[in-house]
Amino acid sequence: MDARSSFSILLFIAAIIAAAYYDPAEAAMTKGSFEDNFSIMWSEDHFTTSDDGQIWNLSLDNNTGCGFQTKQRYRFGWFSMKLKLVGGDSAGVVTAYYMCSENGAGPTRDEIDFEFLGNRTGQPYLVQTNVYKNGTGNREMRHMLWFDPTEDYHTYSILWNNHQLVFFVDRVPIRVFKNNEKPNDFFPNEKPMYLFSSVWNADEWATRGGLEKTNWKLAPFVSSYKDFSVDACQWEDPYPKCVSTTTKNWWDQYGSWHLSGDQKMDYAWVQRNLVIYDYCNDSERFPTLPEECSLSPWE
């Protein structure tokens, strides 16, 4: 069986998984217009919308990229967005979809990242995830996707509570990052975060370690967004209700502290077929593995 046939089988199996899995968040999420939820961070002239305002486009050229952020901060919840990534030759281009406790890359920030790494035409996109606490990251994982993320919109979601972080793609959990239920230096659970997205040039590292450079003749590079959904605890100073956890929300109840049985099956499939890099398996980079690598995603 050649590689193309194997990948086709993966696509078929993944479609079955995504169709069968019930998303408990669907009935609980609140939505709104772009203006209700977001502000442009920079380069407003690189931001456009569809005629009905339901699709939002960020573009990158050789002058600048573009980005937006939520108007509100949150601590714990469910965050979801549909994205269609830059098509064609996107080497060097990164579409970032992430949460961060600061507007900039400050030295003590907490951060939860999806980064979509562009590639030469015909090569698959990779998705890189990372987690920061108090400015320290280096917790990268990279996955292949089982579809072409440039052809249509796909849903990328984050479940965040005091027990675990779960990264979802089309309702399939691709990464589980657990807390150990005691003070530590790896799990971001103290600072409220904004949600951001941006498209920017990172050809010094993004594609084949920087060997493939951005072809600016193909600019502008456009990523598109729609259907932002959030069901989360909104942070309100000076007495935020999110200081402590509560079990009144589905995303902070026992069933969301662990993967369900079906989610474990999906996660196992991802681990077998789609993981390209896991820092917890990189003993050359980390002769002593980080503390969180000993925590089981299955528990």
mmCIF file of C-alpha atoms in Angstrom:
data_model
loop_
_atom_site.group_PDB
_atom_site.id
_atom_site.type_symbol
_atom_site.label_atom_id
_atom_site.label_comp_id
_atom_site.label_asym_id
_atom_site.label_seq_id
_atom_site.Cartn_x
_atom_site.Cartn_y
_atom_site.Cartn_z
ATOM 1 C CA MET A 1 0.000 0.000 0.000
ATOM 2 C CA ASP A 2 1.511 3.356 -1.040
ATOM 3 C CA ALA A 3 1.563 6.509 1.089
ATOM 4 C CA ARG A 4 -1.325 8.103 -0.818
ATOM 5 C CA SER A 5 -3.574 5.103 -0.174
ATOM 6 C CA SER A 6 -2.620 5.072 3.510
ATOM 7 C CA PHE A 7 -3.451 8.754 3.858
ATOM 8 C CA SER A 8 -6.790 8.239 2.108
ATOM 9 C CA ILE A 9 -7.656 5.567 4.661
ATOM 10 C CA LEU A 10 -6.731 7.985 7.460
ATOM 11 C CA LEU A 11 -9.046 10.594 5.938
ATOM 12 C CA PHE A 12 -11.918 8.138 5.799
ATOM 13 C CA ILE A 13 -11.448 6.988 9.387
ATOM 14 C CA ALA A 14 -11.143 10.569 10.606
ATOM 15 C CA ALA A 15 -14.370 11.543 8.874
ATOM 16 C CA ILE A 16 -16.188 8.749 10.680
ATOM 17 C CA ILE A 17 -14.717 9.835 14.010
ATOM 18 C CA ALA A 18 -15.693 13.486 13.556
ATOM 19 C CA ALA A 19 -19.221 12.634 12.434
ATOM 20 C CA ALA A 20 -19.868 10.273 15.329
ATOM 21 C CA TYR A 21 -18.528 12.395 18.172
ATOM 22 C CA TYR A 22 -21.054 14.515 20.064
ATOM 23 C CA ASP A 23 -19.822 17.927 21.146
ATOM 24 C CA PRO A 24 -21.393 18.897 24.506
ATOM 25 C CA ALA A 25 -20.481 22.532 23.924
ATOM 26 C CA GLU A 26 -22.722 23.017 20.905
ATOM 27 C CA ALA A 27 -25.870 23.751 22.911
ATOM 28 C CA ALA A 28 -24.155 26.023 25.414
ATOM 29 C CA MET A 29 -22.062 28.440 23.388
ATOM 30 C CA THR A 30 -22.758 32.115 22.818
ATOM 31 C CA LYS A 31 -21.842 33.806 19.559
ATOM 32 C CA GLY A 32 -21.774 37.334 18.250
ATOM 33 C CA SER A 33 -20.486 39.522 15.439
ATOM 34 C CA PHE A 34 -16.838 40.347 14.992
ATOM 35 C CA GLU A 35 -17.417 43.805 16.452
ATOM 36 C CA ASP A 36 -19.094 42.291 19.500
ATOM 37 C CA ASN A 37 -16.119 40.122 20.371
ATOM 38 C CA PHE A 38 -12.911 41.459 18.820
ATOM 39 C CA SER A 39 -10.672 44.434 18.173
ATOM 40 C CA ILE A 40 -8.052 44.740 15.408
ATOM 41 C CA MET A 41 -4.568 44.708 16.914
ATOM 42 C CA TRP A 42 -2.685 46.159 13.969
ATOM 43 C CA SER A 43 -2.922 46.833 10.203
ATOM 44 C CA GLU A 44 -6.655 47.386 9.945
ATOM 45 C CA ASP A 45 -6.218 47.822 6.189
ATOM 46 C CA HIS A 46 -5.215 44.137 6.023
ATOM 47 C CA PHE A 47 -8.540 43.065 7.542
ATOM 48 C CA THR A 48 -11.673 42.493 5.448
ATOM 49 C CA THR A 49 -15.066 40.851 5.937
ATOM 50 C CA SER A 50 -17.604 39.179 3.698
ATOM 51 C CA ASP A 51 -20.593 41.249 2.602
ATOM 52 C CA ASP A 52 -22.712 39.805 5.410
ATOM 53 C CA GLY A 53 -19.942 40.292 7.994
ATOM 54 C CA GLN A 54 -19.859 36.604 8.926
ATOM 55 C CA ILE A 55 -16.428 35.771 7.449
ATOM 56 C CA TRP A 56 -13.299 37.633 8.531
ATOM 57 C CA ASN A 57 -10.072 37.689 6.519
ATOM 58 C CA LEU A 58 -6.538 38.507 7.663
ATOM 59 C CA SER A 59 -3.870 39.092 5.026
ATOM 60 C CA LEU A 60 -0.081 39.147 4.978
ATOM 61 C CA ASP A 61 2.138 40.871 2.431
ATOM 62 C CA ASN A 62 5.797 41.851 2.460
ATOM 63 C CA ASN A 63 4.967 44.973 4.475
ATOM 64 C CA THR A 64 2.931 43.570 7.339
ATOM 65 C CA GLY A 65 0.505 40.969 8.599
ATOM 66 C CA CYS A 66 -2.637 41.506 10.640
ATOM 67 C CA GLY A 67 -4.197 40.323 13.873
ATOM 68 C CA PHE A 68 -7.187 40.612 16.198
ATOM 69 C CA GLN A 69 -7.959 39.919 19.853
ATOM 70 C CA THR A 70 -11.011 39.519 22.052
ATOM 71 C CA LYS A 71 -12.232 42.533 23.946
ATOM 72 C CA GLN A 72 -12.682 40.383 27.049
ATOM 73 C CA ARG A 73 -10.364 38.230 29.148
ATOM 74 C CA TYR A 74 -11.371 34.806 30.364
ATOM 75 C CA ARG A 75 -10.204 32.282 32.928
ATOM 76 C CA PHE A 76 -11.312 28.737 32.064
ATOM 77 C CA GLY A 77 -13.899 27.684 29.516
ATOM 78 C CA TRP A 78 -14.448 26.492 25.961
ATOM 79 C CA PHE A 79 -13.151 28.523 23.004
ATOM 80 C CA SER A 80 -13.819 27.626 19.376
ATOM 81 C CA MET A 81 -13.367 29.090 15.892
ATOM 82 C CA LYS A 82 -13.595 27.898 12.306
ATOM 83 C CA LEU A 83 -10.534 28.663 10.162
ATOM 84 C CA LYS A 84 -9.620 28.227 6.521
ATOM 85 C CA LEU A 85 -5.863 28.549 6.133
ATOM 86 C CA VAL A 86 -3.661 30.161 3.483
ATOM 87 C CA GLY A 87 -3.807 28.057 0.325
ATOM 88 C CA GLY A 88 -1.185 27.203 -2.258
ATOM 89 C CA ASP A 89 2.483 27.863 -1.571
ATOM 90 C CA SER A 90 2.379 29.147 2.021
ATOM 91 C CA ALA A 91 5.967 28.378 3.068
ATOM 92 C CA GLY A 92 7.131 30.714 5.837
ATOM 93 C CA VAL A 93 3.611 31.889 6.688
ATOM 94 C CA VAL A 94 2.213 31.217 10.154
ATOM 95 C CA THR A 95 -1.420 31.546 11.118
ATOM 96 C CA ALA A 96 -1.582 31.796 14.902
ATOM 97 C CA TYR A 97 -4.711 31.135 16.960
ATOM 98 C CA TYR A 98 -3.936 31.382 20.640
ATOM 99 C CA MET A 99 -4.735 32.629 24.116
ATOM 100 C CA CYS A 100 -2.421 34.897 26.076
ATOM 101 C CA SER A 101 -2.509 36.818 29.342
ATOM 102 C CA GLU A 102 -0.878 39.891 27.751
ATOM 103 C CA ASN A 103 -1.225 41.954 24.604
ATOM 104 C CA GLY A 104 2.457 41.450 23.846
ATOM 105 C CA ALA A 105 4.967 38.657 24.300
ATOM 106 C CA GLY A 106 5.836 39.723 27.836
ATOM 107 C CA PRO A 107 8.440 37.884 29.934
ATOM 108 C CA THR A 108 5.881 36.573 32.459
ATOM 109 C CA ARG A 109 2.983 35.753 30.139
ATOM 110 C CA ASP A 110 0.810 32.649 30.145
ATOM 111 C CA GLU A 111 -0.106 31.368 26.700
ATOM 112 C CA ILE A 112 -1.933 28.513 24.943
ATOM 113 C CA ASP A 113 -1.045 28.193 21.242
ATOM 114 C CA PHE A 114 -2.268 26.770 17.995
ATOM 115 C CA GLU A 115 0.198 27.678 15.217
ATOM 116 C CA PHE A 116 -0.392 26.518 11.649
ATOM 117 C CA LEU A 117 2.876 26.245 9.747
ATOM 118 C CA GLY A 118 2.646 26.879 6.014
ATOM 119 C CA ASN A 119 4.438 24.766 3.440
ATOM 120 C CA ARG A 120 5.313 24.434 -0.204
ATOM 121 C CA THR A 121 2.481 23.559 -2.575
ATOM 122 C CA GLY A 122 1.496 19.925 -2.271
ATOM 123 C CA GLN A 123 3.097 19.406 1.122
ATOM 124 C CA PRO A 124 0.909 19.021 4.226
ATOM 125 C CA TYR A 125 0.319 21.740 6.771
ATOM 126 C CA LEU A 126 1.620 21.055 10.256
ATOM 127 C CA VAL A 127 -0.080 22.304 13.398
ATOM 128 C CA GLN A 128 2.180 23.213 16.315
ATOM 129 C CA THR A 129 0.781 23.583 19.830
ATOM 130 C CA ASN A 130 2.590 25.046 22.809
ATOM 131 C CA VAL A 131 1.877 26.009 26.421
ATOM 132 C CA TYR A 132 3.540 28.815 28.400
ATOM 133 C CA LYS A 133 3.483 29.610 32.082
ATOM 134 C CA ASN A 134 5.164 32.728 33.475
ATOM 135 C CA GLY A 135 6.978 33.269 30.189
ATOM 136 C CA THR A 136 8.378 29.748 29.828
ATOM 137 C CA GLY A 137 7.243 27.634 26.893
ATOM 138 C CA ASN A 138 9.320 25.003 25.080
ATOM 139 C CA ARG A 139 6.405 22.560 25.331
ATOM 140 C CA GLU A 140 5.878 22.063 21.611
ATOM 141 C CA MET A 141 4.011 19.290 19.886
ATOM 142 C CA ARG A 142 3.557 19.024 16.121
ATOM 143 C CA HIS A 143 0.838 17.090 14.327
ATOM 144 C CA MET A 144 -0.153 16.366 10.779
ATOM 145 C CA LEU A 145 -3.761 17.045 9.893
ATOM 146 C CA TRP A 146 -5.939 14.424 8.221
ATOM 147 C CA PHE A 147 -7.406 16.908 5.732
ATOM 148 C CA ASP A 148 -6.352 19.880 3.649
ATOM 149 C CA PRO A 149 -7.074 22.884 5.920
ATOM 150 C CA THR A 150 -6.982 25.285 2.948
ATOM 151 C CA GLU A 151 -9.960 23.817 1.092
ATOM 152 C CA ASP A 152 -12.691 24.445 3.653
ATOM 153 C CA TYR A 153 -13.357 25.660 7.177
ATOM 154 C CA HIS A 154 -12.453 23.393 10.093
ATOM 155 C CA THR A 155 -13.088 23.890 13.782
ATOM 156 C CA TYR A 156 -10.230 24.434 16.239
ATOM 157 C CA SER A 157 -11.116 24.487 19.925
ATOM 158 C CA ILE A 158 -9.540 24.759 23.373
ATOM 159 C CA LEU A 159 -11.007 23.299 26.562
ATOM 160 C CA TRP A 160 -9.376 24.917 29.597
ATOM 161 C CA ASN A 161 -10.133 24.165 33.226
ATOM 162 C CA ASN A 162 -8.026 23.684 36.344
ATOM 163 C CA HIS A 163 -7.534 19.985 35.581
ATOM 164 C CA GLN A 164 -6.535 19.907 31.929
ATOM 165 C CA LEU A 165 -6.031 21.724 28.663
ATOM 166 C CA VAL A 166 -7.321 19.906 25.588
ATOM 167 C CA PHE A 167 -6.668 20.986 21.995
ATOM 168 C CA PHE A 168 -9.394 19.855 19.575
ATOM 169 C CA VAL A 169 -9.522 19.773 15.787
ATOM 170 C CA ASP A 170 -13.003 19.138 14.398
ATOM 171 C CA ARG A 171 -14.024 17.855 17.861
ATOM 172 C CA VAL A 172 -11.169 15.314 17.887
ATOM 173 C CA PRO A 173 -8.722 15.776 20.816
ATOM 174 C CA ILE A 174 -5.188 15.993 19.439
ATOM 175 C CA ARG A 175 -3.365 17.059 22.606
ATOM 176 C CA VAL A 176 -4.035 16.728 26.332
ATOM 177 C CA PHE A 177 -2.002 18.782 28.828
ATOM 178 C CA LYS A 178 -2.733 17.834 32.439
ATOM 179 C CA ASN A 179 -2.407 19.668 35.732
ATOM 180 C CA ASN A 180 -1.068 17.871 38.812
ATOM 181 C CA GLU A 181 -3.491 19.634 41.195
ATOM 182 C CA LYS A 182 -0.742 21.429 43.145
ATOM 183 C CA PRO A 183 1.345 24.594 42.647
ATOM 184 C CA ASN A 184 3.696 24.117 39.702
ATOM 185 C CA ASP A 185 5.628 25.896 36.990
ATOM 186 C CA PHE A 186 3.953 24.366 33.928
ATOM 187 C CA PHE A 187 0.145 24.623 34.007
ATOM 188 C CA PRO A 188 -1.340 28.071 33.261
ATOM 189 C CA ASN A 189 -4.276 28.411 35.641
ATOM 190 C CA GLU A 190 -3.846 31.717 37.460
ATOM 191 C CA LYS A 191 -4.014 34.505 34.863
ATOM 192 C CA PRO A 192 -6.992 35.442 32.698
ATOM 193 C CA MET A 193 -6.328 35.427 28.969
ATOM 194 C CA TYR A 194 -7.443 37.122 25.795
ATOM 195 C CA LEU A 195 -7.938 35.101 22.626
ATOM 196 C CA PHE A 196 -5.933 36.228 19.591
ATOM 197 C CA SER A 197 -5.384 35.336 15.974
ATOM 198 C CA SER A 198 -2.876 36.651 13.473
ATOM 199 C CA VAL A 199 -1.113 35.881 10.223
ATOM 200 C CA TRP A 200 2.575 36.728 10.025
ATOM 201 C CA ASN A 201 5.878 35.895 8.390
ATOM 202 C CA ALA A 202 8.114 33.413 10.229
ATOM 203 C CA ASP A 203 10.253 32.078 7.414
ATOM 204 C CA GLU A 204 13.315 32.065 9.667
ATOM 205 C CA TRP A 205 11.945 28.910 11.339
ATOM 206 C CA ALA A 206 8.426 27.880 10.284
ATOM 207 C CA THR A 207 9.003 25.689 7.227
ATOM 208 C CA ARG A 208 11.700 23.014 7.320
ATOM 209 C CA GLY A 209 13.503 24.891 10.062
ATOM 210 C CA GLY A 210 13.809 28.050 7.970
ATOM 211 C CA LEU A 211 15.141 26.415 4.802
ATOM 212 C CA GLU A 212 12.009 27.331 2.836
ATOM 213 C CA LYS A 213 11.453 31.080 2.518
ATOM 214 C CA THR A 214 8.286 33.037 1.862
ATOM 215 C CA ASN A 215 7.626 33.670 -1.823
ATOM 216 C CA TRP A 216 6.401 37.256 -1.710
ATOM 217 C CA LYS A 217 5.409 37.144 -5.384
ATOM 218 C CA LEU A 218 2.390 35.110 -4.219
ATOM 219 C CA ALA A 219 1.223 37.690 -1.650
ATOM 220 C CA PRO A 220 -1.214 38.503 -0.211
ATOM 221 C CA PHE A 221 -1.557 35.389 1.939
ATOM 222 C CA VAL A 222 -5.059 35.209 3.446
ATOM 223 C CA SER A 223 -6.484 33.234 6.367
ATOM 224 C CA SER A 224 -10.246 33.290 6.919
ATOM 225 C CA TYR A 225 -12.355 32.903 10.068
ATOM 226 C CA LYS A 226 -15.965 32.467 11.082
ATOM 227 C CA ASP A 227 -18.240 31.164 13.833
ATOM 228 C CA PHE A 228 -16.332 32.225 16.931
ATOM 229 C CA SER A 229 -17.909 30.589 19.979
ATOM 230 C CA VAL A 230 -17.084 30.999 23.624
ATOM 231 C CA ASP A 231 -18.565 29.513 26.791
ATOM 232 C CA ALA A 232 -16.238 30.713 29.512
ATOM 233 C CA CYS A 233 -15.825 32.683 32.708
ATOM 234 C CA GLN A 234 -15.380 36.330 31.804
ATOM 235 C CA TRP A 235 -12.862 38.161 33.960
ATOM 236 C CA GLU A 236 -14.150 41.342 35.558
ATOM 237 C CA ASP A 237 -11.975 43.504 37.791
ATOM 238 C CA PRO A 238 -11.735 44.220 40.669
ATOM 239 C CA TYR A 239 -13.606 41.176 41.997
ATOM 240 C CA PRO A 240 -13.617 38.549 39.259
ATOM 241 C CA LYS A 241 -15.827 35.539 39.790
ATOM 242 C CA CYS A 242 -13.154 33.436 38.065
ATOM 243 C CA VAL A 243 -10.739 33.593 40.993
ATOM 244 C CA SER A 244 -11.868 30.121 42.012
ATOM 245 C CA THR A 245 -13.282 27.299 39.951
ATOM 246 C CA THR A 246 -16.957 26.461 39.901
ATOM 247 C CA THR A 247 -18.762 23.322 38.832
ATOM 248 C CA LYS A 248 -21.906 25.054 37.547
ATOM 249 C CA ASN A 249 -20.551 25.088 33.974
ATOM 250 C CA TRP A 250 -20.200 21.920 31.871
ATOM 251 C CA TRP A 251 -16.564 22.721 31.063
ATOM 252 C CA ASP A 252 -15.698 22.721 34.770
ATOM 253 C CA GLN A 253 -17.630 19.627 35.784
ATOM 254 C CA TYR A 254 -16.164 16.186 36.402
ATOM 255 C CA GLY A 255 -16.867 14.974 32.876
ATOM 256 C CA SER A 256 -14.580 17.689 31.485
ATOM 257 C CA TRP A 257 -11.701 16.926 33.842
ATOM 258 C CA HIS A 258 -10.842 13.831 31.802
ATOM 259 C CA LEU A 259 -11.320 12.525 28.293
ATOM 260 C CA SER A 260 -14.475 10.495 27.757
ATOM 261 C CA GLY A 261 -14.267 6.915 26.515
ATOM 262 C CA ASP A 262 -14.921 7.966 22.902
ATOM 263 C CA GLN A 263 -12.437 10.819 23.176
ATOM 264 C CA LYS A 264 -9.779 8.408 24.421
ATOM 265 C CA MET A 265 -10.287 6.270 21.335
ATOM 266 C CA ASP A 266 -9.959 9.311 19.072
ATOM 267 C CA TYR A 267 -6.909 10.533 20.974
ATOM 268 C CA ALA A 268 -5.240 7.128 20.694
ATOM 269 C CA TRP A 269 -5.804 7.192 16.930
ATOM 270 C CA VAL A 270 -4.178 10.634 16.718
ATOM 271 C CA GLN A 271 -1.207 9.483 18.795
ATOM 272 C CA ARG A 272 -0.631 6.486 16.520
ATOM 273 C CA ASN A 273 -0.980 8.279 13.217
ATOM 274 C CA LEU A 274 -0.462 12.027 13.350
ATOM 275 C CA VAL A 275 2.157 13.046 15.931
ATOM 276 C CA ILE A 276 5.308 14.425 14.295
ATOM 277 C CA TYR A 277 7.075 15.776 17.379
ATOM 278 C CA ASP A 278 6.509 15.621 21.136
ATOM 279 C CA TYR A 279 8.892 17.445 23.447
ATOM 280 C CA CYS A 280 8.241 14.815 26.110
ATOM 281 C CA ASN A 281 9.961 12.274 23.842
ATOM 282 C CA ASP A 282 12.965 14.487 23.099
ATOM 283 C CA SER A 283 15.596 13.244 25.539
ATOM 284 C CA GLU A 284 18.368 14.969 23.580
ATOM 285 C CA ARG A 285 16.767 18.343 24.141
ATOM 286 C CA PHE A 286 15.602 17.466 27.672
ATOM 287 C CA PRO A 287 17.982 14.949 29.325
ATOM 288 C CA THR A 288 15.766 15.299 32.390
ATOM 289 C CA LEU A 289 12.211 15.378 31.147
ATOM 290 C CA PRO A 290 9.969 18.190 32.399
ATOM 291 C CA GLU A 291 7.761 17.380 35.366
ATOM 292 C CA GLU A 292 4.502 17.468 33.416
ATOM 293 C CA CYS A 293 5.690 14.731 31.049
ATOM 294 C CA SER A 294 5.047 12.170 33.814
ATOM 295 C CA LEU A 295 1.320 13.014 33.955
ATOM 296 C CA SER A 296 -0.937 10.618 32.075
ATOM 297 C CA PRO A 297 -3.386 12.125 29.555
ATOM 298 C CA TRP A 298 -5.591 9.043 30.026
ATOM 299 C CA GLU A 299 -6.475 9.711 33.681
#
